[in-house]
Coordinates of C-alpha atoms and ligand atoms in Angstrom, one line a residue:
X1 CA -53.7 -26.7 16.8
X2 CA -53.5 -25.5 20.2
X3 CA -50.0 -23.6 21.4
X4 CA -48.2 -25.1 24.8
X5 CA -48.6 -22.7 27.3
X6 CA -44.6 -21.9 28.6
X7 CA -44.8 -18.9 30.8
X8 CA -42.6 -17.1 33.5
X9 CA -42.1 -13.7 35.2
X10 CA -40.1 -13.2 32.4
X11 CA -42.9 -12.9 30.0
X12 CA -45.1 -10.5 31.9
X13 CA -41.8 -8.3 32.4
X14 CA -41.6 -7.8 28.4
X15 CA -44.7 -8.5 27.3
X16 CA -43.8 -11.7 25.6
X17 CA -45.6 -15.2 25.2
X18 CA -42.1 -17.6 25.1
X19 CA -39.6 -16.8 27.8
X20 CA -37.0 -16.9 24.7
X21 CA -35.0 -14.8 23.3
X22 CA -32.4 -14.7 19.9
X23 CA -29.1 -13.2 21.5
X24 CA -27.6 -9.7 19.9
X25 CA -25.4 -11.0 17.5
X26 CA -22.9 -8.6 15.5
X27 CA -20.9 -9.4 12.5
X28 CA -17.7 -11.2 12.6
X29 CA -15.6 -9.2 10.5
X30 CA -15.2 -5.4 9.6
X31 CA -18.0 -4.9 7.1
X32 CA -20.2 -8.3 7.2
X33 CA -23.4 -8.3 7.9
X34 CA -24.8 -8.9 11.6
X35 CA -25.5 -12.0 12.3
X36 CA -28.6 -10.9 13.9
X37 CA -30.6 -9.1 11.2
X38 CA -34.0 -7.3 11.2
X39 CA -35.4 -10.4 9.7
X40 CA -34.1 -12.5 12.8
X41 CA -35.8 -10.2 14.7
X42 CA -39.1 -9.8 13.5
X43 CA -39.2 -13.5 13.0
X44 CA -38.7 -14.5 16.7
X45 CA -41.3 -11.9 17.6
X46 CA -43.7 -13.1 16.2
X47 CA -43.4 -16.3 16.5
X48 CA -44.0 -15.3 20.7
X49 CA -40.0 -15.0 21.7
X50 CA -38.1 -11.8 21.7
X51 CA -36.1 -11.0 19.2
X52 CA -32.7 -9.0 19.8
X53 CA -31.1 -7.0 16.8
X54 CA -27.3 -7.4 16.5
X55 CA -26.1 -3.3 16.2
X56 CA -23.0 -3.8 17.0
X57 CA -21.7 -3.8 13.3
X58 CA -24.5 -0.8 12.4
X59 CA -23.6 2.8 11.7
X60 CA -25.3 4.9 13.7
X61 CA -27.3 6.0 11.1
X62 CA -28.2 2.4 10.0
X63 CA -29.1 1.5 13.5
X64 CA -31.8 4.3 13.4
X65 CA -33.2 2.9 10.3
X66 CA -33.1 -0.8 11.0
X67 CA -34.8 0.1 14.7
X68 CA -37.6 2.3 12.9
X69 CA -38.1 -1.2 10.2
X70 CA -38.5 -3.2 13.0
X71 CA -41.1 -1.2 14.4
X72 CA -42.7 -1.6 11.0
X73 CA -42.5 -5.0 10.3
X74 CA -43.8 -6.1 13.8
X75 CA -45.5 -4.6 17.0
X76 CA -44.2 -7.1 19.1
X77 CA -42.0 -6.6 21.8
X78 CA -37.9 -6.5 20.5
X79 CA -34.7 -5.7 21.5
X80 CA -31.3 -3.9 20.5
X81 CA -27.6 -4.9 21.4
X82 CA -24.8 -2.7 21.4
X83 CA -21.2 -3.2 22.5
X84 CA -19.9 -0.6 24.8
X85 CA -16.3 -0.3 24.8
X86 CA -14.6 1.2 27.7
X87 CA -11.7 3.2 25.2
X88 CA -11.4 3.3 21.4
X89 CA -8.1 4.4 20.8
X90 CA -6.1 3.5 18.2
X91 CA -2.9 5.1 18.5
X92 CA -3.9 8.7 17.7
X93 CA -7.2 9.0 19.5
X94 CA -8.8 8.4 15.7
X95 CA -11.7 7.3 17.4
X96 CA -12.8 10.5 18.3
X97 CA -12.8 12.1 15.0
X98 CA -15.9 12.8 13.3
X99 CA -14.8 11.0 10.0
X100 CA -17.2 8.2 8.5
X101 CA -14.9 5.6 7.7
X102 CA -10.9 5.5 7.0
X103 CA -9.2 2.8 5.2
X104 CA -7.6 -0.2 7.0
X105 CA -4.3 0.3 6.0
X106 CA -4.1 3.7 7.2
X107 CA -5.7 2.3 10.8
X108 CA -3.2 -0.1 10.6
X109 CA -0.2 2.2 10.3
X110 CA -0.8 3.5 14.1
X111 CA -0.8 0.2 15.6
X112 CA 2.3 -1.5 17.0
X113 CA 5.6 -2.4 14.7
X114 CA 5.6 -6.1 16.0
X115 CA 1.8 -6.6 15.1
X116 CA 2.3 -5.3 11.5
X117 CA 5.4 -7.1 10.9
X118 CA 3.2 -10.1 12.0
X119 CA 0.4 -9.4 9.5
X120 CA 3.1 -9.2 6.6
X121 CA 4.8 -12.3 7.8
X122 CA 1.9 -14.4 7.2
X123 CA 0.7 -12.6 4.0
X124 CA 4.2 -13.7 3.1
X125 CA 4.1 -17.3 4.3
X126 CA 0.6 -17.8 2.6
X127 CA 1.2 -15.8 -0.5
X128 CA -2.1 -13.8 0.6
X129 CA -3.5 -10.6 -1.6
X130 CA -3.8 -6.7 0.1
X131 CA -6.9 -6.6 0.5
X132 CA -8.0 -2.6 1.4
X133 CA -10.8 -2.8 3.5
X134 CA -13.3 0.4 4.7
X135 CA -13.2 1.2 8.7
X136 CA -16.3 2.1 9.6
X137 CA -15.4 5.1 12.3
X138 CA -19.4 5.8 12.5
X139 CA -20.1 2.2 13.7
X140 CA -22.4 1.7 17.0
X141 CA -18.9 0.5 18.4
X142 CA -17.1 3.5 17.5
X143 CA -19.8 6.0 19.2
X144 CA -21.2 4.0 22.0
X145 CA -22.7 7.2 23.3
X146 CA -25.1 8.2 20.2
X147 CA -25.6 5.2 19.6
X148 CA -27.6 5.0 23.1
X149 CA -29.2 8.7 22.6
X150 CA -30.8 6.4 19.2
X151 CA -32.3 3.7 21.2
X152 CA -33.2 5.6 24.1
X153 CA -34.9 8.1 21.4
X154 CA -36.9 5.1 19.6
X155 CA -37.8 4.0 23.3
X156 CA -36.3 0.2 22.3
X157 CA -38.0 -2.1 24.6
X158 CA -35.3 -3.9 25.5
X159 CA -31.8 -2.4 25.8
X160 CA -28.6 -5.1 25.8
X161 CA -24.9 -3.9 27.0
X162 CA -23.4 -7.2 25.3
X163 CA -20.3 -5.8 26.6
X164 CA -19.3 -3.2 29.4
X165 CA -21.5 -2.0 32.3
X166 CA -25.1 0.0 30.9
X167 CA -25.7 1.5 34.0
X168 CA -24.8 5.0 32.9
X169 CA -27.8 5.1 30.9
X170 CA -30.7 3.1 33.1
X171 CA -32.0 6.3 34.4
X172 CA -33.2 7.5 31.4
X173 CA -34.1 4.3 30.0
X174 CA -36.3 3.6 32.4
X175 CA -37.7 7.6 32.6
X176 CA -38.6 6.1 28.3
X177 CA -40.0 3.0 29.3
X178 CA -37.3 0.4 28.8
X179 CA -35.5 -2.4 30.2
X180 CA -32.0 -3.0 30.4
X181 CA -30.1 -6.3 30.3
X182 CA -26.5 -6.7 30.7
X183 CA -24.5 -9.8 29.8
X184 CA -21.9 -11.6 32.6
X185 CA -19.8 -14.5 32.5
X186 CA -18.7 -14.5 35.9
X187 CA -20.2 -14.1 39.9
X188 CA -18.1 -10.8 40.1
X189 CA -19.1 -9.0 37.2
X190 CA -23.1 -10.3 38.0
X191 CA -22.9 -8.6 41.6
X192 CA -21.4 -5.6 40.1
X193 CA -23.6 -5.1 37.4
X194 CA -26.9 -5.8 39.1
X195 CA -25.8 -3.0 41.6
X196 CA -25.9 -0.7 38.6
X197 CA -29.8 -1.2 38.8
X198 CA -30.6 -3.2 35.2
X199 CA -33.7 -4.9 34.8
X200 CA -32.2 -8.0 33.8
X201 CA -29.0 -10.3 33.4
X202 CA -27.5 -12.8 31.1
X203 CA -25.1 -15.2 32.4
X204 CA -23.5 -17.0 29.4
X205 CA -21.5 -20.0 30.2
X206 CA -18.0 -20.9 28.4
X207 CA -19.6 -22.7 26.0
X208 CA -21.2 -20.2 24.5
X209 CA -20.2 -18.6 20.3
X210 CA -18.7 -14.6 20.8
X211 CA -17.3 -13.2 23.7
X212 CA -16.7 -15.7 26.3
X213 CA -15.6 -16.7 29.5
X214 CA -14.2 -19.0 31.7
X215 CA -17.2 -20.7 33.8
X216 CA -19.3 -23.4 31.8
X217 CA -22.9 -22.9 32.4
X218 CA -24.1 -25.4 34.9
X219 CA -21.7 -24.1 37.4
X220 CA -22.2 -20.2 36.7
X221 CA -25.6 -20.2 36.8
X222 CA -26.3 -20.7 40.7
X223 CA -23.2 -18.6 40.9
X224 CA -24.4 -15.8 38.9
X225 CA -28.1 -16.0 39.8
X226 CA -27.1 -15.6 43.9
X227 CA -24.7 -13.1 43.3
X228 CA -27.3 -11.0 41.1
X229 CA -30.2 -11.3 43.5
X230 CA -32.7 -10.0 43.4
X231 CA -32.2 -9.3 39.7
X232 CA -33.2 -12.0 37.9
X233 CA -31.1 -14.7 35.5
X234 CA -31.6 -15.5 32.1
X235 CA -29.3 -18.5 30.7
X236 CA -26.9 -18.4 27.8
X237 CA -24.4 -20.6 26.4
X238 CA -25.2 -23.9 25.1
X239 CA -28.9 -23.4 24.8
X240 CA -29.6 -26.1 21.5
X241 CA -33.1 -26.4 21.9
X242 CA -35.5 -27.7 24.7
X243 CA -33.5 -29.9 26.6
X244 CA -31.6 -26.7 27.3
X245 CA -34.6 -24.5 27.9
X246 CA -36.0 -26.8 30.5
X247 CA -32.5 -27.0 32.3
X248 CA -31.9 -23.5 32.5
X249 CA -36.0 -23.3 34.1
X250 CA -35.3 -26.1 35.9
X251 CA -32.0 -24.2 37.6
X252 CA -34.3 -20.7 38.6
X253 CA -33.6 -18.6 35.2
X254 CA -36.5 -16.7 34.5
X255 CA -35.6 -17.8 30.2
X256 CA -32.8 -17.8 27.6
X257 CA -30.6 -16.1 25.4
X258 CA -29.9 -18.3 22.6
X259 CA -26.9 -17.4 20.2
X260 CA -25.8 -20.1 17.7
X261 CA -29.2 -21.7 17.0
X262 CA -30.8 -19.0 16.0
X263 CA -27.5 -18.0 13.7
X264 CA -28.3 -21.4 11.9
X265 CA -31.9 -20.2 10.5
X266 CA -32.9 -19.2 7.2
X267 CA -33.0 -15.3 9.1
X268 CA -30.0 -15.7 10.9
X269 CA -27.0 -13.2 9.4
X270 CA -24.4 -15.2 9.2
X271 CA -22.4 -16.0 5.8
X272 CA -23.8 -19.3 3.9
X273 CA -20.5 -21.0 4.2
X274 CA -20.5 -20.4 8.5
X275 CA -23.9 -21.9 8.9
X276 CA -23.5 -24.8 6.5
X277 CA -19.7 -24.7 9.5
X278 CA -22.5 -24.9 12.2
X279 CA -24.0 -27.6 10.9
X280 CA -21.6 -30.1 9.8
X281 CA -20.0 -29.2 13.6
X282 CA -19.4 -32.0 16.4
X283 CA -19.4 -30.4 20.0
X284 CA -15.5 -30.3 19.8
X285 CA -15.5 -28.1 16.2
X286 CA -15.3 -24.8 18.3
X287 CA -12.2 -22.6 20.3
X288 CA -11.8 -19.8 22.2
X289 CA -8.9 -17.5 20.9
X290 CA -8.4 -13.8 21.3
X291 CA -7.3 -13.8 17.6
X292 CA -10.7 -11.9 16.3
X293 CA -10.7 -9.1 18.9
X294 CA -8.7 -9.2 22.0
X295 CA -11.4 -10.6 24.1
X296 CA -11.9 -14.2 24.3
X297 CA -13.9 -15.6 21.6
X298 CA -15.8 -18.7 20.5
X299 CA -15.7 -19.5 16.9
X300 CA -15.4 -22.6 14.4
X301 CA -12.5 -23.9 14.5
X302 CA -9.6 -22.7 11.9
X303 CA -6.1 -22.2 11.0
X304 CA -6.3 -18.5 12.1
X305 CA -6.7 -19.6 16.0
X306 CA -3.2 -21.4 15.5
X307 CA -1.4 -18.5 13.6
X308 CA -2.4 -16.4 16.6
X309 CA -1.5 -19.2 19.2
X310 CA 1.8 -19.4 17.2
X311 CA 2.0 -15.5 17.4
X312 CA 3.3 -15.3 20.9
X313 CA 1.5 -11.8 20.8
X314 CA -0.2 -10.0 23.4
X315 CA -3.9 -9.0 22.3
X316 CA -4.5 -5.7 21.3
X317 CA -7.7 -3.9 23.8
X318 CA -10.6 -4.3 21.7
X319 CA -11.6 -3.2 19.3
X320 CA -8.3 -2.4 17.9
X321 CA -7.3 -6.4 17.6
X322 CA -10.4 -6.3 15.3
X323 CA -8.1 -4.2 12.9
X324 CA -5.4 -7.0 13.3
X325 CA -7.9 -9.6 12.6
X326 CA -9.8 -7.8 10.0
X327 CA -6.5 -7.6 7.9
X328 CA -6.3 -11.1 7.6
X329 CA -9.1 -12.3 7.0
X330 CA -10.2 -10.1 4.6
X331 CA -7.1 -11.5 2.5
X332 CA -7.5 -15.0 3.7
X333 CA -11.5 -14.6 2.1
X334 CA -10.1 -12.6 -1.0
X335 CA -7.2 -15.8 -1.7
X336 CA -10.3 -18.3 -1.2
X337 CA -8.3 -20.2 1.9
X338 CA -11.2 -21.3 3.5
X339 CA -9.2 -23.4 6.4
X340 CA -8.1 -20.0 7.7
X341 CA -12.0 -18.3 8.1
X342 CA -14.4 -19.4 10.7
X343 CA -17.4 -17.7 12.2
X344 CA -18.0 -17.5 15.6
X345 CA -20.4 -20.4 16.7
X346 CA -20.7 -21.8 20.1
X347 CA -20.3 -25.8 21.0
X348 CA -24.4 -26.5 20.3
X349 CA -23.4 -26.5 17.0
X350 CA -22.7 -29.9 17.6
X351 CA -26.3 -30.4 18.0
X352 CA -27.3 -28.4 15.2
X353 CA -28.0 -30.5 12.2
X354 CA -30.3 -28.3 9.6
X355 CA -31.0 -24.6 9.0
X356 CA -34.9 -24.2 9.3
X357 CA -37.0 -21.0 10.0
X358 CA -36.3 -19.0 13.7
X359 CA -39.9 -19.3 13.8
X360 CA -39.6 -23.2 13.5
X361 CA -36.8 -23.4 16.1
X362 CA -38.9 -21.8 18.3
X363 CA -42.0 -23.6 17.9
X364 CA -39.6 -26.6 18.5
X365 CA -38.0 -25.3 21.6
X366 CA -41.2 -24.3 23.2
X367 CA -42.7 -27.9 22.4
X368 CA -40.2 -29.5 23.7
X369 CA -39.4 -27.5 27.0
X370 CA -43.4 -28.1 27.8
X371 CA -43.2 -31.8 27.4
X372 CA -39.7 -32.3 29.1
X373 CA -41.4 -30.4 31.9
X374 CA -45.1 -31.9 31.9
X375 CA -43.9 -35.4 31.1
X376 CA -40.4 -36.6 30.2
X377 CA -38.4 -35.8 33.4
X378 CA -36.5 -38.9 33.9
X379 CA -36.6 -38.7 37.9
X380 CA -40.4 -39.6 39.6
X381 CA -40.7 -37.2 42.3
X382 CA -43.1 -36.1 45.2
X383 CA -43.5 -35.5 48.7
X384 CA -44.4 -37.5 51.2
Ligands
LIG401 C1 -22.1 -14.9 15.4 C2 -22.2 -14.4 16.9 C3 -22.1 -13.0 17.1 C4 -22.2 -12.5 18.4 N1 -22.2 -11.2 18.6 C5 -22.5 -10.7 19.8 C6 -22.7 -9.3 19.9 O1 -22.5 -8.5 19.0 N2 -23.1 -8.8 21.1 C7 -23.4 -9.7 22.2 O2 -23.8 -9.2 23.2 N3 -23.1 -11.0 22.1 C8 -22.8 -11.5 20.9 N4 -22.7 -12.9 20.7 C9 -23.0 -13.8 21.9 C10 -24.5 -14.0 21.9 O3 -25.2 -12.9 22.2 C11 -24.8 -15.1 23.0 O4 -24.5 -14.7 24.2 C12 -24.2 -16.5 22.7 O5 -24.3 -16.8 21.3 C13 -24.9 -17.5 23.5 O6 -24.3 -18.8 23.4 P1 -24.8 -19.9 22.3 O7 -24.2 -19.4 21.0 O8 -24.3 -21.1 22.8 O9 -26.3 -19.8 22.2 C14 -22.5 -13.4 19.5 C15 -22.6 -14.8 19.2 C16 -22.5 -15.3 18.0 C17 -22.6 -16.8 17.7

């Protein structure tokens, strides 16, 4: 069978055939798995996208390795993401000390009275277990700054700030032959970040699972894309499959970054019971709460997002909410209350119906973007 031809400027800039790529995607709790795996990766590689490992939830160590079997498993093109957090500081500067991991319970002790008397209130309430989890001080989060000397060391095609502003490190990037992306979700931050010199930039829309913002797609994406010029767009945030794909080409992006469908693939990291979430989803069966780690946050629905609602608390600066969070959960999942977990998932879920290969959802994707654009557009239109 012969494979639709579906090219842009992106794909000449990373060496790709698709202009698609599966989003960085970390874990959702301290401890899971990322929800962007090696397998993810090499998967969308190959199939003729880019694939994006999620390293957020990696030790350093473990990104090294998981970067170096990547490079194994495929010669394709890939990228890494990393969240870069402005401060880690929780309490007493513990973020700093070259310790590998500390248990929660002791992390939680330097965090504020009122947040800890809110923990135990709901343990209380719910009759929940302690549950001691393992903080993992060594994590990509934790030391941004090695964490970049390891990419920029295995000369990682693609480098992706899914939070804060890379442009410390494009310099030597590029002196190693990479390209950087950074994520916005706002005009602003675009302008600001494509000052900083990246090669590329992801707008995400509200709708989109993890960190979010406040502008829904179709609006930010002419926002974004004028106020990053001459850097170009990719779109995020809603992207289901080639409806999406064509919309986003159709508005100037260059491609996409595509979050919760790829989650929902036999690759994707996610936990069994979040993807079987994803799929009995309607588009309303997501919220945004700063509940998980201070920033706003698309996940399933649950219980959890109306504790926190309920909290009146401030959220902690991340990623020290993630210790608030991380409490609870870990008890909620240990006392089997299921109402109260949810991963994060963005509103295509609704529009997400079975788990299938990434190389499938590609394959899909591709076909249908080329036949939306070569013959399905509802609108008959020339020039006179
Ligand atoms: C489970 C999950 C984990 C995520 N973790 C990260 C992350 O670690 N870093 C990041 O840059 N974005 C993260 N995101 C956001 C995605 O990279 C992407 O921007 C978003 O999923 C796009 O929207 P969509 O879900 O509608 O496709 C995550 C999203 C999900 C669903």
């Amino acid at each position: 069978m012969t494979r639709p031809i579906l090219r842009t400027k992106l794909c000449d800039m990373l060496g790709i055939e698709y202009p698609i790529l599966s989003a960085g995607m970390g874990p959702t709790l301290l401890g899971e798995r990322t929800g962007a795996p090696v397998e993810l990766v090499v998967a969308v590689s190959e199939a003729g996208g880019l694939g994006v490992l999620g390293g957020s939830g990696f030790t350093v160590e473990e990104l090294r390795d998981a970067i170096r079997e990547i490079k194994k498993q495929t010669d394709k093109p890939y990228g890494v993401d990393l969240l870069l957090p402005k401060k880690i500081d929780f309490g007493g500067g513990m973020g700093s000390k070259q310790v590998d991991s500390m248990p929660l319970s002791a992390v939680l002790k330097k965090l504020p009275k009122p947040y800890l008397d809110w923990v135990d209130k709901i343990k209380k309430e719910l009759g929940l277990p302690d549950v001691e989890v393992m903080v993992r001080m060594n994590s990509t989060t934790m030391r941004p700054q090695e964490s970049v000397k390891v990419c920029i060391e295995e000369k990682v095609p693609l480098f992706c700030a899914g939070l804060g502003d890379p442009g410390f490190m494009i310099p030597e990037a590029h002196a190693n032959g990479m390209k950087v992306l950074g994520i916005t979700g706002n005009a602003k931050n675009a302008r600001r970040m494509a000052q900083s010199g990246l090669d590329l930039l992801v707008a995400q829309g509200h709708e989109g699972g993890g960190h979010t913002g406040r502008i829904g797609t179709m609006a930010l994406l002419p926002a974004a894309m004028d106020a990053a010029a001459p850097v170009p767009l990719l779109a995020a945030g809603g992207i289901g499959d080639g409806r999406g794909v064509a919309a986003a080409l159709a508005m100037g992006c260059i491609g996409v970054w595509v979050g919760t469908r790829f989650l929902a693939t036999d690759e994707g990291g996610a936990l069994p019971v979040n993807k079987q979430r994803i799929i009995s989803s309607t588009d309303e069966d997501t919220r945004v709460s700063t509940a998980y780690t201070g920033k706003t946050l698309r996940a399933s629905y649950n219980k959890f997002h109306d504790l926190w609602a309920e909290s009146g608390l401030a959220p902690l600066p991340f990623p020290t909410q993630v210790m608030i969070s991380s409490a609870l959960l870990a008890s909620f999942i240990e006392a089997h209350k299921d109402d109260y977990v949810g991963g994060l998932a963005g509103q295509v879920s609704g529009i997400i119906h079975s788990i299938k290969p990434a190389r499938q959802v590609l394959e899909d994707m591709v076909a249908e973007t080329v036949d939306i654009l070569a013959r399905r557009l509802p609108a008959s239109v020339t020039w006179k």
